[in-house]
Every structure is written in structure tokens, then in C-alpha cells.
PDB file of C-alpha atoms and ligand atoms in Angstrom:
ATOM      1  CA  MET A   1      39.899  43.026 -37.269  1.00 49.00           C
ATOM      2  CA  SER A   2      38.287  45.141 -39.845  1.00 52.00           C
ATOM      3  CA  GLU A   3      40.355  47.853 -41.609  1.00 81.00           C
ATOM      4  CA  ASN A   4      38.836  50.592 -39.531  1.00 94.00           C
ATOM      5  CA  ILE A   5      38.909  50.024 -35.747  1.00 98.00           C
ATOM      6  CA  ARG A   6      35.255  49.813 -34.779  1.00 98.00           C
ATOM      7  CA  VAL A   7      34.503  51.746 -31.513  1.00 98.00           C
ATOM      8  CA  LEU A   8      31.377  51.508 -29.352  1.00 98.00           C
ATOM      9  CA  MET A   9      31.152  54.765 -27.330  1.00 98.00           C
ATOM     10  CA  ASN A  10      29.505  54.253 -24.008  1.00 98.00           C
ATOM     11  CA  GLY A  11      28.223  57.430 -22.252  1.00 98.00           C
ATOM     12  CA  ALA A  12      27.816  58.558 -25.803  1.00 98.00           C
ATOM     13  CA  ALA A  13      25.308  61.448 -24.954  1.00 97.00           C
ATOM     14  CA  GLY A  14      27.650  62.895 -22.354  1.00 96.00           C
ATOM     15  CA  LYS A  15      30.180  65.904 -22.802  1.00 95.00           C
ATOM     16  CA  MET A  16      33.191  63.600 -23.333  1.00 96.00           C
ATOM     17  CA  GLY A  17      31.270  60.827 -25.224  1.00 98.00           C
ATOM     18  CA  ARG A  18      30.105  63.416 -27.906  1.00 97.00           C
ATOM     19  CA  ALA A  19      33.463  65.114 -28.188  1.00 97.00           C
ATOM     20  CA  LEU A  20      35.388  61.895 -28.472  1.00 98.00           C
ATOM     21  CA  SER A  21      33.082  60.325 -30.988  1.00 98.00           C
ATOM     22  CA  LEU A  22      33.519  63.555 -33.104  1.00 97.00           C
ATOM     23  CA  GLY A  23      37.196  63.318 -32.744  1.00 97.00           C
ATOM     24  CA  LEU A  24      37.665  59.591 -33.248  1.00 98.00           C
ATOM     25  CA  ALA A  25      35.387  59.466 -36.213  1.00 97.00           C
ATOM     26  CA  ALA A  26      37.588  62.123 -38.008  1.00 96.00           C
ATOM     27  CA  LEU A  27      40.742  59.872 -37.728  1.00 97.00           C
ATOM     28  CA  PRO A  28      41.446  57.800 -40.943  1.00 96.00           C
ATOM     29  CA  ASN A  29      41.633  54.436 -38.969  1.00 97.00           C
ATOM     30  CA  MET A  30      38.585  54.677 -36.825  1.00 97.00           C
ATOM     31  CA  GLN A  31      34.691  54.606 -36.850  1.00 96.00           C
ATOM     32  CA  ILE A  32      32.134  54.858 -34.355  1.00 97.00           C
ATOM     33  CA  CYS A  33      29.958  51.719 -34.823  1.00 97.00           C
ATOM     34  CA  ALA A  34      27.494  52.113 -32.002  1.00 97.00           C
ATOM     35  CA  ALA A  35      26.437  54.655 -29.343  1.00 97.00           C
ATOM     36  CA  VAL A  36      25.103  53.621 -25.922  1.00 98.00           C
ATOM     37  CA  ASP A  37      23.793  55.870 -22.966  1.00 98.00           C
ATOM     38  CA  ILE A  38      21.059  55.527 -20.416  1.00 96.00           C
ATOM     39  CA  LYS A  39      19.411  58.361 -22.500  1.00 89.00           C
ATOM     40  CA  SER A  40      17.795  56.721 -25.515  1.00 82.00           C
ATOM     41  CA  SER A  41      17.195  58.845 -28.619  1.00 83.00           C
ATOM     42  CA  GLU A  42      16.157  57.924 -32.223  1.00 83.00           C
ATOM     43  CA  VAL A  43      17.857  60.971 -33.516  1.00 91.00           C
ATOM     44  CA  ASP A  44      20.807  60.091 -35.595  1.00 95.00           C
ATOM     45  CA  TYR A  45      23.836  59.957 -33.388  1.00 97.00           C
ATOM     46  CA  GLY A  46      25.982  61.840 -35.807  1.00 96.00           C
ATOM     47  CA  PHE A  47      23.709  64.886 -35.387  1.00 95.00           C
ATOM     48  CA  LEU A  48      24.037  64.791 -31.635  1.00 94.00           C
ATOM     49  CA  CYS A  49      27.837  65.124 -31.986  1.00 94.00           C
ATOM     50  CA  GLY A  50      28.011  67.663 -34.691  1.00 92.00           C
ATOM     51  CA  MET A  51      29.239  65.341 -37.420  1.00 92.00           C
ATOM     52  CA  GLY A  52      27.407  63.949 -40.447  1.00 90.00           C
ATOM     53  CA  GLU A  53      24.709  61.121 -40.422  1.00 94.00           C
ATOM     54  CA  VAL A  54      25.971  57.851 -39.023  1.00 95.00           C
ATOM     55  CA  GLY A  55      22.762  55.808 -39.528  1.00 94.00           C
ATOM     56  CA  PHE A  56      21.991  54.894 -35.931  1.00 95.00           C
ATOM     57  CA  GLY A  57      20.710  56.504 -32.746  1.00 94.00           C
ATOM     58  CA  LEU A  58      21.437  55.866 -29.023  1.00 96.00           C
ATOM     59  CA  GLN A  59      20.931  52.414 -27.538  1.00 95.00           C
ATOM     60  CA  THR A  60      20.548  51.819 -23.854  1.00 96.00           C
ATOM     61  CA  ASP A  61      21.656  48.146 -23.534  1.00 97.00           C
ATOM     62  CA  LEU A  62      25.458  47.820 -23.514  1.00 98.00           C
ATOM     63  CA  ALA A  63      25.451  44.027 -23.846  1.00 98.00           C
ATOM     64  CA  ALA A  64      22.980  44.006 -26.696  1.00 98.00           C
ATOM     65  CA  ALA A  65      24.888  46.855 -28.484  1.00 98.00           C
ATOM     66  CA  ILE A  66      28.204  44.889 -28.181  1.00 98.00           C
ATOM     67  CA  THR A  67      26.640  41.768 -29.503  1.00 98.00           C
ATOM     68  CA  GLU A  68      24.971  43.379 -32.424  1.00 98.00           C
ATOM     69  CA  SER A  69      27.621  45.855 -33.483  1.00 97.00           C
ATOM     70  CA  LYS A  70      30.723  43.759 -32.792  1.00 98.00           C
ATOM     71  CA  PRO A  71      33.095  46.666 -31.807  1.00 98.00           C
ATOM     72  CA  ASP A  72      36.840  46.145 -31.667  1.00 98.00           C
ATOM     73  CA  VAL A  73      37.034  48.326 -28.638  1.00 98.00           C
ATOM     74  CA  VAL A  74      34.440  49.982 -26.131  1.00 98.00           C
ATOM     75  CA  VAL A  75      35.315  53.342 -24.894  1.00 98.00           C
ATOM     76  CA  ASP A  76      33.534  54.209 -21.570  1.00 98.00           C
ATOM     77  CA  PHE A  77      33.123  57.786 -20.262  1.00 98.00           C
ATOM     78  CA  THR A  78      30.151  57.325 -17.981  1.00 98.00           C
ATOM     79  CA  ASN A  79      30.163  57.794 -14.244  1.00 94.00           C
ATOM     80  CA  PRO A  80      31.816  56.219 -11.133  1.00 94.00           C
ATOM     81  CA  ALA A  81      28.550  54.570  -9.969  1.00 95.00           C
ATOM     82  CA  VAL A  82      28.178  52.403 -13.226  1.00 97.00           C
ATOM     83  CA  VAL A  83      31.584  51.920 -14.582  1.00 98.00           C
ATOM     84  CA  MET A  84      32.400  48.579 -12.879  1.00 98.00           C
ATOM     85  CA  LYS A  85      29.249  47.034 -14.361  1.00 98.00           C
ATOM     86  CA  ASN A  86      30.106  48.307 -17.818  1.00 98.00           C
ATOM     87  CA  ILE A  87      33.664  46.754 -17.617  1.00 98.00           C
ATOM     88  CA  ARG A  88      32.394  43.595 -16.519  1.00 98.00           C
ATOM     89  CA  THR A  89      29.870  43.547 -19.440  1.00 98.00           C
ATOM     90  CA  ALA A  90      32.638  44.321 -21.979  1.00 98.00           C
ATOM     91  CA  VAL A  91      35.171  41.850 -20.807  1.00 98.00           C
ATOM     92  CA  GLU A  92      32.562  39.041 -20.459  1.00 98.00           C
ATOM     93  CA  LEU A  93      31.809  39.523 -24.088  1.00 98.00           C
ATOM     94  CA  HIS A  94      35.608  39.390 -24.807  1.00 98.00           C
ATOM     95  CA  THR A  95      35.676  43.061 -25.947  1.00 98.00           C
ATOM     96  CA  PRO A  96      38.609  45.216 -24.921  1.00 98.00           C
ATOM     97  CA  ILE A  97      37.499  48.449 -23.133  1.00 98.00           C
ATOM     98  CA  VAL A  98      39.214  51.848 -22.785  1.00 98.00           C
ATOM     99  CA  VAL A  99      37.899  53.614 -19.724  1.00 98.00           C
ATOM    100  CA  GLY A 100      38.145  57.430 -18.872  1.00 97.00           C
ATOM    101  CA  THR A 101      35.553  57.288 -16.207  1.00 96.00           C
ATOM    102  CA  THR A 102      37.253  58.291 -12.861  1.00 90.00           C
ATOM    103  CA  GLY A 103      36.663  57.292  -9.166  1.00 87.00           C
ATOM    104  CA  PHE A 104      38.272  53.852  -8.946  1.00 93.00           C
ATOM    105  CA  THR A 105      39.455  52.396  -5.693  1.00 91.00           C
ATOM    106  CA  GLU A 106      42.492  49.973  -5.163  1.00 92.00           C
ATOM    107  CA  ALA A 107      39.830  47.203  -4.707  1.00 97.00           C
ATOM    108  CA  ASP A 108      38.252  47.996  -8.051  1.00 97.00           C
ATOM    109  CA  TYR A 109      41.665  47.731  -9.703  1.00 97.00           C
ATOM    110  CA  LYS A 110      42.185  44.298  -8.194  1.00 97.00           C
ATOM    111  CA  GLN A 111      38.765  43.167  -9.294  1.00 98.00           C
ATOM    112  CA  ILE A 112      39.287  44.431 -12.834  1.00 98.00           C
ATOM    113  CA  SER A 113      42.567  42.659 -13.024  1.00 98.00           C
ATOM    114  CA  LYS A 114      40.829  39.375 -12.096  1.00 98.00           C
ATOM    115  CA  TRP A 115      38.206  39.780 -14.768  1.00 98.00           C
ATOM    116  CA  CYS A 116      40.867  40.545 -17.427  1.00 98.00           C
ATOM    117  CA  ALA A 117      42.578  37.205 -16.607  1.00 98.00           C
ATOM    118  CA  GLU A 118      39.330  35.227 -16.209  1.00 98.00           C
ATOM    119  CA  PHE A 119      37.995  36.462 -19.672  1.00 97.00           C
ATOM    120  CA  ASP A 120      41.391  36.894 -21.326  1.00 97.00           C
ATOM    121  CA  THR A 121      40.424  40.408 -22.375  1.00 98.00           C
ATOM    122  CA  PRO A 122      42.477  43.724 -21.958  1.00 98.00           C
ATOM    123  CA  VAL A 123      41.253  46.821 -20.024  1.00 98.00           C
ATOM    124  CA  PHE A 124      42.857  50.262 -20.233  1.00 98.00           C
ATOM    125  CA  ILE A 125      42.229  52.952 -17.584  1.00 97.00           C
ATOM    126  CA  ALA A 126      43.617  56.364 -17.383  1.00 95.00           C
ATOM    127  CA  SER A 127      42.511  59.178 -15.125  1.00 88.00           C
ATOM    128  CA  ASN A 128      43.654  61.646 -17.599  1.00 91.00           C
ATOM    129  CA  PHE A 129      44.109  61.197 -21.449  1.00 96.00           C
ATOM    130  CA  ALA A 130      45.640  64.620 -22.223  1.00 96.00           C
ATOM    131  CA  LEU A 131      49.294  64.387 -22.958  1.00 94.00           C
ATOM    132  CA  GLY A 132      50.017  67.707 -21.210  1.00 96.00           C
ATOM    133  CA  ALA A 133      48.515  66.527 -18.047  1.00 96.00           C
ATOM    134  CA  VAL A 134      50.565  63.366 -18.119  1.00 95.00           C
ATOM    135  CA  LEU A 135      53.734  65.583 -18.572  1.00 95.00           C
ATOM    136  CA  MET A 136      52.461  67.724 -15.659  1.00 97.00           C
ATOM    137  CA  MET A 137      52.334  64.700 -13.429  1.00 96.00           C
ATOM    138  CA  ARG A 138      55.664  63.539 -14.501  1.00 95.00           C
ATOM    139  CA  PHE A 139      57.334  66.978 -13.941  1.00 97.00           C
ATOM    140  CA  ALA A 140      55.576  67.270 -10.521  1.00 98.00           C
ATOM    141  CA  LYS A 141      57.010  63.950  -9.432  1.00 97.00           C
ATOM    142  CA  GLU A 142      60.538  65.197 -10.368  1.00 97.00           C
ATOM    143  CA  ALA A 143      59.994  68.554  -8.602  1.00 98.00           C
ATOM    144  CA  ALA A 144      58.796  66.819  -5.435  1.00 97.00           C
ATOM    145  CA  ARG A 145      62.279  65.206  -5.067  1.00 96.00           C
ATOM    146  CA  TYR A 146      63.744  68.666  -4.365  1.00 96.00           C
ATOM    147  CA  MET A 147      60.694  70.708  -3.166  1.00 97.00           C
ATOM    148  CA  PRO A 148      58.623  68.345  -0.853  1.00 96.00           C
ATOM    149  CA  TYR A 149      56.203  70.979   0.405  1.00 97.00           C
ATOM    150  CA  VAL A 150      53.359  70.789  -2.044  1.00 98.00           C
ATOM    151  CA  GLU A 151      49.611  71.434  -2.463  1.00 98.00           C
ATOM    152  CA  VAL A 152      47.286  70.559  -5.412  1.00 98.00           C
ATOM    153  CA  ILE A 153      44.482  72.864  -6.668  1.00 98.00           C
ATOM    154  CA  GLU A 154      42.355  71.315  -9.306  1.00 98.00           C
ATOM    155  CA  ARG A 155      39.425  73.069 -11.134  1.00 98.00           C
ATOM    156  CA  HIS A 156      36.624  71.403 -13.188  1.00 97.00           C
ATOM    157  CA  HIS A 157      33.138  72.245 -14.412  1.00 96.00           C
ATOM    158  CA  ASP A 158      30.464  72.216 -11.800  1.00 96.00           C
ATOM    159  CA  GLN A 159      28.703  69.089 -13.221  1.00 94.00           C
ATOM    160  CA  LYS A 160      31.631  66.816 -12.158  1.00 93.00           C
ATOM    161  CA  LEU A 161      30.482  64.107  -9.734  1.00 91.00           C
ATOM    162  CA  ASP A 162      33.681  63.059  -7.939  1.00 91.00           C
ATOM    163  CA  ALA A 163      36.177  65.065  -5.908  1.00 95.00           C
ATOM    164  CA  PRO A 164      39.096  65.338  -5.824  1.00 96.00           C
ATOM    165  CA  SER A 165      39.636  64.551  -9.488  1.00 94.00           C
ATOM    166  CA  GLY A 166      41.261  61.173 -10.546  1.00 91.00           C
ATOM    167  CA  THR A 167      44.231  63.363 -11.943  1.00 93.00           C
ATOM    168  CA  ALA A 168      44.764  64.985  -8.549  1.00 96.00           C
ATOM    169  CA  VAL A 169      44.716  61.554  -6.744  1.00 93.00           C
ATOM    170  CA  THR A 170      47.156  60.097  -9.434  1.00 91.00           C
ATOM    171  CA  THR A 171      49.389  63.177  -9.103  1.00 95.00           C
ATOM    172  CA  LEU A 172      49.653  62.869  -5.174  1.00 96.00           C
ATOM    173  CA  GLU A 173      50.216  59.006  -5.529  1.00 93.00           C
ATOM    174  CA  MET A 174      53.091  59.654  -7.894  1.00 94.00           C
ATOM    175  CA  ILE A 175      54.570  62.442  -5.663  1.00 97.00           C
ATOM    176  CA  GLY A 176      54.163  60.022  -2.648  1.00 96.00           C
ATOM    177  CA  GLU A 177      56.485  57.545  -4.483  1.00 96.00           C
ATOM    178  CA  VAL A 178      59.422  59.952  -4.074  1.00 97.00           C
ATOM    179  CA  ARG A 179      58.506  62.279  -1.215  1.00 95.00           C
ATOM    180  CA  GLN A 180      59.611  61.304   2.351  1.00 88.00           C
ATOM    181  CA  PRO A 181      56.441  61.260   4.586  1.00 87.00           C
ATOM    182  CA  MET A 182      56.493  64.545   6.374  1.00 90.00           C
ATOM    183  CA  SER A 183      54.031  67.103   7.882  1.00 87.00           C
ATOM    184  CA  GLN A 184      53.329  70.545   6.326  1.00 91.00           C
ATOM    185  CA  GLY A 185      52.094  73.687   7.724  1.00 90.00           C
ATOM    186  CA  ASN A 186      51.828  74.860  11.356  1.00 92.00           C
ATOM    187  CA  PRO A 187      51.307  72.045  13.830  1.00 92.00           C
ATOM    188  CA  GLN A 188      48.968  74.363  15.719  1.00 95.00           C
ATOM    189  CA  GLU A 189      46.769  75.047  12.592  1.00 93.00           C
ATOM    190  CA  PHE A 190      43.032  74.855  13.044  1.00 95.00           C
ATOM    191  CA  GLU A 191      40.062  75.223  10.510  1.00 95.00           C
ATOM    192  CA  ARG A 192      37.595  78.086  11.362  1.00 96.00           C
ATOM    193  CA  LEU A 193      35.362  76.449   8.687  1.00 96.00           C
ATOM    194  CA  THR A 194      35.619  72.736   8.137  1.00 96.00           C
ATOM    195  CA  GLY A 195      37.240  71.858   4.871  1.00 95.00           C
ATOM    196  CA  SER A 196      38.907  75.297   4.360  1.00 96.00           C
ATOM    197  CA  ARG A 197      42.402  73.578   4.173  1.00 96.00           C
ATOM    198  CA  GLY A 198      41.118  70.953   1.615  1.00 96.00           C
ATOM    199  CA  ALA A 199      41.536  67.151   1.848  1.00 95.00           C
ATOM    200  CA  GLU A 200      44.668  65.522   3.078  1.00 92.00           C
ATOM    201  CA  VAL A 201      46.517  62.762   1.207  1.00 90.00           C
ATOM    202  CA  ASP A 202      49.743  61.529   2.945  1.00 90.00           C
ATOM    203  CA  GLY A 203      50.196  64.907   4.526  1.00 91.00           C
ATOM    204  CA  MET A 204      49.654  66.909   1.233  1.00 95.00           C
ATOM    205  CA  ARG A 205      46.564  69.038   0.668  1.00 96.00           C
ATOM    206  CA  VAL A 206      44.271  68.903  -2.304  1.00 97.00           C
ATOM    207  CA  HIS A 207      41.641  71.551  -3.187  1.00 98.00           C
ATOM    208  CA  SER A 208      38.744  71.017  -5.583  1.00 98.00           C
ATOM    209  CA  VAL A 209      37.177  74.018  -7.313  1.00 98.00           C
ATOM    210  CA  ARG A 210      33.841  73.496  -9.206  1.00 98.00           C
ATOM    211  CA  LEU A 211      32.682  76.218 -11.474  1.00 98.00           C
ATOM    212  CA  PRO A 212      30.957  76.619 -14.912  1.00 97.00           C
ATOM    213  CA  GLY A 213      33.440  77.576 -17.582  1.00 95.00           C
ATOM    214  CA  TYR A 214      36.297  75.226 -16.584  1.00 95.00           C
ATOM    215  CA  VAL A 215      36.962  71.998 -18.482  1.00 94.00           C
ATOM    216  CA  ALA A 216      39.809  70.666 -16.217  1.00 95.00           C
ATOM    217  CA  THR A 217      42.712  72.608 -14.857  1.00 97.00           C
ATOM    218  CA  GLN A 218      45.309  71.539 -12.247  1.00 98.00           C
ATOM    219  CA  GLU A 219      48.118  73.409 -10.498  1.00 98.00           C
ATOM    220  CA  VAL A 220      50.725  71.621  -8.467  1.00 98.00           C
ATOM    221  CA  VAL A 221      52.224  74.315  -6.137  1.00 98.00           C
ATOM    222  CA  PHE A 222      55.585  73.660  -4.498  1.00 98.00           C
ATOM    223  CA  GLY A 223      56.960  75.980  -1.781  1.00 97.00           C
ATOM    224  CA  ALA A 224      60.364  76.491  -0.430  1.00 97.00           C
ATOM    225  CA  ALA A 225      62.190  79.360   1.362  1.00 97.00           C
ATOM    226  CA  GLY A 226      61.911  82.434  -0.798  1.00 98.00           C
ATOM    227  CA  GLN A 227      60.437  80.641  -3.827  1.00 98.00           C
ATOM    228  CA  VAL A 228      57.315  78.982  -5.194  1.00 98.00           C
ATOM    229  CA  LEU A 229      57.120  76.726  -8.206  1.00 98.00           C
ATOM    230  CA  CYS A 230      53.840  76.133  -9.991  1.00 98.00           C
ATOM    231  CA  ILE A 231      53.253  73.471 -12.498  1.00 98.00           C
ATOM    232  CA  ARG A 232      49.942  73.927 -14.286  1.00 98.00           C
ATOM    233  CA  HIS A 233      47.901  72.164 -17.048  1.00 97.00           C
ATOM    234  CA  ASP A 234      44.742  73.548 -18.614  1.00 97.00           C
ATOM    235  CA  ALA A 235      42.426  71.293 -20.751  1.00 95.00           C
ATOM    236  CA  LEU A 236      40.868  74.148 -22.634  1.00 94.00           C
ATOM    237  CA  SER A 237      38.449  71.970 -24.729  1.00 94.00           C
ATOM    238  CA  ARG A 238      37.688  68.166 -24.813  1.00 94.00           C
ATOM    239  CA  GLU A 239      39.710  67.970 -28.057  1.00 95.00           C
ATOM    240  CA  ALA A 240      42.590  67.610 -25.671  1.00 95.00           C
ATOM    241  CA  TYR A 241      41.668  64.036 -24.892  1.00 96.00           C
ATOM    242  CA  VAL A 242      41.235  62.731 -28.424  1.00 97.00           C
ATOM    243  CA  PRO A 243      44.834  61.749 -29.242  1.00 96.00           C
ATOM    244  CA  GLY A 244      45.299  59.980 -25.971  1.00 97.00           C
ATOM    245  CA  VAL A 245      42.080  57.936 -26.244  1.00 98.00           C
ATOM    246  CA  ALA A 246      42.911  57.156 -29.825  1.00 98.00           C
ATOM    247  CA  LEU A 247      46.305  55.796 -28.928  1.00 97.00           C
ATOM    248  CA  ALA A 248      44.788  53.697 -26.075  1.00 98.00           C
ATOM    249  CA  VAL A 249      42.071  52.260 -28.581  1.00 98.00           C
ATOM    250  CA  GLU A 250      44.847  51.307 -31.033  1.00 97.00           C
ATOM    251  CA  LYS A 251      46.803  49.615 -28.410  1.00 97.00           C
ATOM    252  CA  MET A 252      43.830  47.677 -26.988  1.00 97.00           C
ATOM    253  CA  ALA A 253      42.593  46.622 -30.483  1.00 97.00           C
ATOM    254  CA  ALA A 254      45.945  45.146 -31.112  1.00 96.00           C
ATOM    255  CA  MET A 255      46.644  43.570 -27.563  1.00 95.00           C
ATOM    256  CA  ASN A 256      46.055  40.002 -27.225  1.00 87.00           C
ATOM    257  CA  LYS A 257      46.772  39.596 -23.509  1.00 93.00           C
ATOM    258  CA  GLY A 258      43.973  39.814 -20.804  1.00 96.00           C
ATOM    259  CA  GLU A 259      45.487  42.343 -18.527  1.00 96.00           C
ATOM    260  CA  LEU A 260      44.758  45.724 -17.035  1.00 98.00           C
ATOM    261  CA  VAL A 261      46.958  48.442 -18.322  1.00 97.00           C
ATOM    262  CA  HIS A 262      47.064  51.633 -16.387  1.00 93.00           C
ATOM    263  CA  GLY A 263      47.885  55.228 -17.219  1.00 92.00           C
ATOM    264  CA  LEU A 264      48.556  57.007 -20.513  1.00 93.00           C
ATOM    265  CA  GLU A 265      52.206  57.199 -19.666  1.00 90.00           C
ATOM    266  CA  SER A 266      52.538  53.437 -19.853  1.00 92.00           C
ATOM    267  CA  LEU A 267      51.738  53.765 -23.638  1.00 93.00           C
ATOM    268  CA  LEU A 268      54.105  56.516 -24.489  1.00 86.00           C
TER     269      LEU A 268
HETATM  270  P1  NAD B 301      28.573  63.617 -18.578  1.00 68.66           P
HETATM  271  O1  NAD B 301      27.730  63.643 -17.315  1.00 68.66           O
HETATM  272  O2  NAD B 301      28.429  64.726 -19.498  1.00 68.66           O
HETATM  273  O3  NAD B 301      28.437  62.194 -19.373  1.00 68.66           O
HETATM  274  C1  NAD B 301      28.286  60.961 -18.730  1.00 68.66           C
HETATM  275  C2  NAD B 301      27.175  60.214 -19.712  1.00 68.66           C
HETATM  276  O4  NAD B 301      27.173  58.823 -19.277  1.00 68.66           O
HETATM  277  C3  NAD B 301      25.743  60.847 -19.628  1.00 68.66           C
HETATM  278  O5  NAD B 301      25.306  61.046 -20.896  1.00 68.66           O
HETATM  279  C4  NAD B 301      25.011  59.766 -18.871  1.00 68.66           C
HETATM  280  O6  NAD B 301      23.576  59.676 -19.290  1.00 68.66           O
HETATM  281  C5  NAD B 301      25.780  58.524 -19.277  1.00 68.66           C
HETATM  282  N1  NAD B 301      25.581  57.354 -18.473  1.00 68.66           N
HETATM  283  C6  NAD B 301      25.292  57.351 -17.102  1.00 68.66           C
HETATM  284  N2  NAD B 301      25.070  56.004 -16.767  1.00 68.66           N
HETATM  285  C7  NAD B 301      25.397  55.330 -17.874  1.00 68.66           C
HETATM  286  C8  NAD B 301      25.280  53.811 -18.143  1.00 68.66           C
HETATM  287  N3  NAD B 301      25.003  52.889 -17.069  1.00 68.66           N
HETATM  288  N4  NAD B 301      25.476  53.372 -19.346  1.00 68.66           N
HETATM  289  C9  NAD B 301      25.700  54.254 -20.390  1.00 68.66           C
HETATM  290  N5  NAD B 301      25.657  55.584 -20.165  1.00 68.66           N
HETATM  291  C10 NAD B 301      25.578  55.990 -18.894  1.00 68.66           C
HETATM  292  O7  NAD B 301      30.080  63.387 -17.970  1.00 68.66           O
HETATM  293  P2  NAD B 301      31.447  63.830 -18.796  1.00 68.66           P
HETATM  294  O8  NAD B 301      31.918  65.129 -18.478  1.00 68.66           O
HETATM  295  O9  NAD B 301      31.332  63.379 -20.199  1.00 68.66           O
HETATM  296  O10 NAD B 301      32.518  62.767 -17.962  1.00 68.66           O
HETATM  297  C11 NAD B 301      32.141  61.327 -17.868  1.00 68.66           C
HETATM  298  C12 NAD B 301      33.362  60.615 -17.084  1.00 68.66           C
HETATM  299  O11 NAD B 301      34.642  60.890 -17.687  1.00 68.66           O
HETATM  300  C13 NAD B 301      33.543  61.256 -15.677  1.00 68.66           C
HETATM  301  O12 NAD B 301      33.846  60.163 -14.754  1.00 68.66           O
HETATM  302  C14 NAD B 301      34.663  62.172 -15.742  1.00 68.66           C
HETATM  303  O13 NAD B 301      35.342  62.479 -14.481  1.00 68.66           O
HETATM  304  C15 NAD B 301      35.527  61.450 -16.696  1.00 68.66           C
HETATM  305  N6  NAD B 301      36.556  62.199 -17.458  1.00 68.66           N
HETATM  306  C16 NAD B 301      37.634  61.633 -17.627  1.00 68.66           C
HETATM  307  C17 NAD B 301      38.728  62.218 -18.395  1.00 68.66           C
HETATM  308  C18 NAD B 301      39.971  61.542 -18.621  1.00 68.66           C
HETATM  309  O14 NAD B 301      40.909  62.064 -19.273  1.00 68.66           O
HETATM  310  N7  NAD B 301      40.176  60.287 -18.099  1.00 68.66           N
HETATM  311  C19 NAD B 301      38.491  63.531 -18.852  1.00 68.66           C
HETATM  312  C20 NAD B 301      37.338  64.091 -18.666  1.00 68.66           C
HETATM  313  C21 NAD B 301      36.244  63.465 -17.965  1.00 68.66           C
END
């Protein structure tokens, strides 16, 4: 491996791709060696991200870009419809991949684990790379042991494709590990407007707000007689994700086992 960890950014023209490229390139041990997106551009990629000239533009073919630029790690922040194909491409070329794209199913995770073993290449996936969000999930799981009545409200910018967010799903799964299955609310409850009580996951409700202005915010609200506990995390800018992605890139660059590693908490 070269002295600097060479990172290929996939989804490089997107909001996360640009912010992460800027953040990772500023670290002393990393460099962005190629940028891939479905939007091609000959404009120097450094100018797209607000950093100095890097000497290359956006490419559109992930496999060709990996073969040419030989990254140590691919970072993928694209969209749920294309991410499985991207992961397959990276591992087939024996290149570890750190994935922030959300929207995976259990079947997807099983398939990715098989690819990791088949091509002896690691994959890291986290639904949230912000340290504060990982702590929010951990504290919510702890609170649910004592306060099992819970609803989640997540708020994101209005260009987000999937709902609820990957973080909301992970939070409810973690709470589900400690909370006895039970029903909440009035058994006679009915919705005047379909969807007004949100989606249900194991008897818990999740509500998704999509508005311009938000990056990512989540509240986990616990209710008990005479009291309410709210555990909230706000990602105020995309800088929040840089340290978590950098940590995952370092771990994947050094990992020599072909396995799927899941969740930032597993690296802390
Ligand atoms: P965005 O729409 O701004 O960017 C996505 C980019 O991917 C676009 O530039 C698009 O052209 C590109 N793209 C689409 N298909 C592609 C393909 N096949 N190959 C290469 N590039 C492709 O979205 P965003 O806000 O940057 O978010 C991207 C993803 O990251 C979403 O799934 C979002 O939910 C997720 N996300 C995860 C975290 C986390 O901490 N895990 C944080 C924020 C966002």
C-alpha cells in the first residue's frame, strides 16, 4: 500500500461525495485518486469540491476507474438502486469498499457477505457515519430497557430518496433487541388520513419529515407516566461524517479478511 491511502470516490458529484472528498483530502494520510459519477465532467474535480486542482475530472465507468487508478479503498455514496452493482464491481476487482449509501435489505447483506468471501475482499457498510448519531442509537437502546414506549421522528433534506432513513431503521432494530414486543397507543386508534401515524416497525412508529434546510436530524422520543425523554442528534453539515468515513477507510485499507463489517460502532 502507498504511503497515502488512495481513495476512489463513487457518487463523487453528489452532496456527500463532494463534502467527503474535501474532508478526506485534507487529512495527512489520504488522497482522492479518482472520482466517479454517472454525471461526467472534464472540469477538474478539485474545483467541484472547493479544493485545489487535483488533475482529473469525473469518470463514469467504475470498473475502468478502479483498474486505472488502483485505489486502496472505494467510498460509495450513490443511491439505493445502484449500490449493489457498485459493491459487486469493487469486490470483483479485489478493492475494499466503504459504503454509506442506505436502503439495504437483509437479503442484500447476505449477498454481500457471500461476495466478500468469494472475492476475499472486505466491505464496510454503515447507515450513519456521524459519531454523535452512533451514540444516539446506543443511548436509545439503553433507554428502551426502562422506557419501552417509543416513537422515532427523522428529518432530512427533501432530495433524499429512501424513507424511513437507514439510521431510523437501525435505531428501531437496536431497540427491538432489548424491548419486549408490545403494542402502543389506543387499540381503537384509527387514521383519518392514511399514514398520519407513520410507519410501524415491531409495534413502534417512525415518522419521516423531508424539507429543504435539513441535513439529517433524528429524535427518539420515549414516553412514560408523567415524563418524556427525547434523545436527539443533529447533523448540521456534512463535515459530521468525515471522521467516521476516514476511520472506516483506514480499517478497510488495513484489513486482509474478506468479510462484511457493519456499523461504525463495530470500529469504535
Ligand atoms: P446525492 O443525490 O446528492 O448524490 C448521489 C450521487 O450519486 C449523484 O451525484 C449521482 O449522480 C450519483 N450516482 C447515481 N448513480 C450512480 C452510479 N451508478 N455510479 C456513480 N454515481 C452515481 O445524494 P447524497 O445526499 O450525497 O447521498 C448519497 C447516499 O448517501 C444516499 O443513499 C444517502 O441516504 C446516503 N447518506 C448516508 C449517510 C451515512 O452516514 N451513511 C449520510 C448521508 C447520506
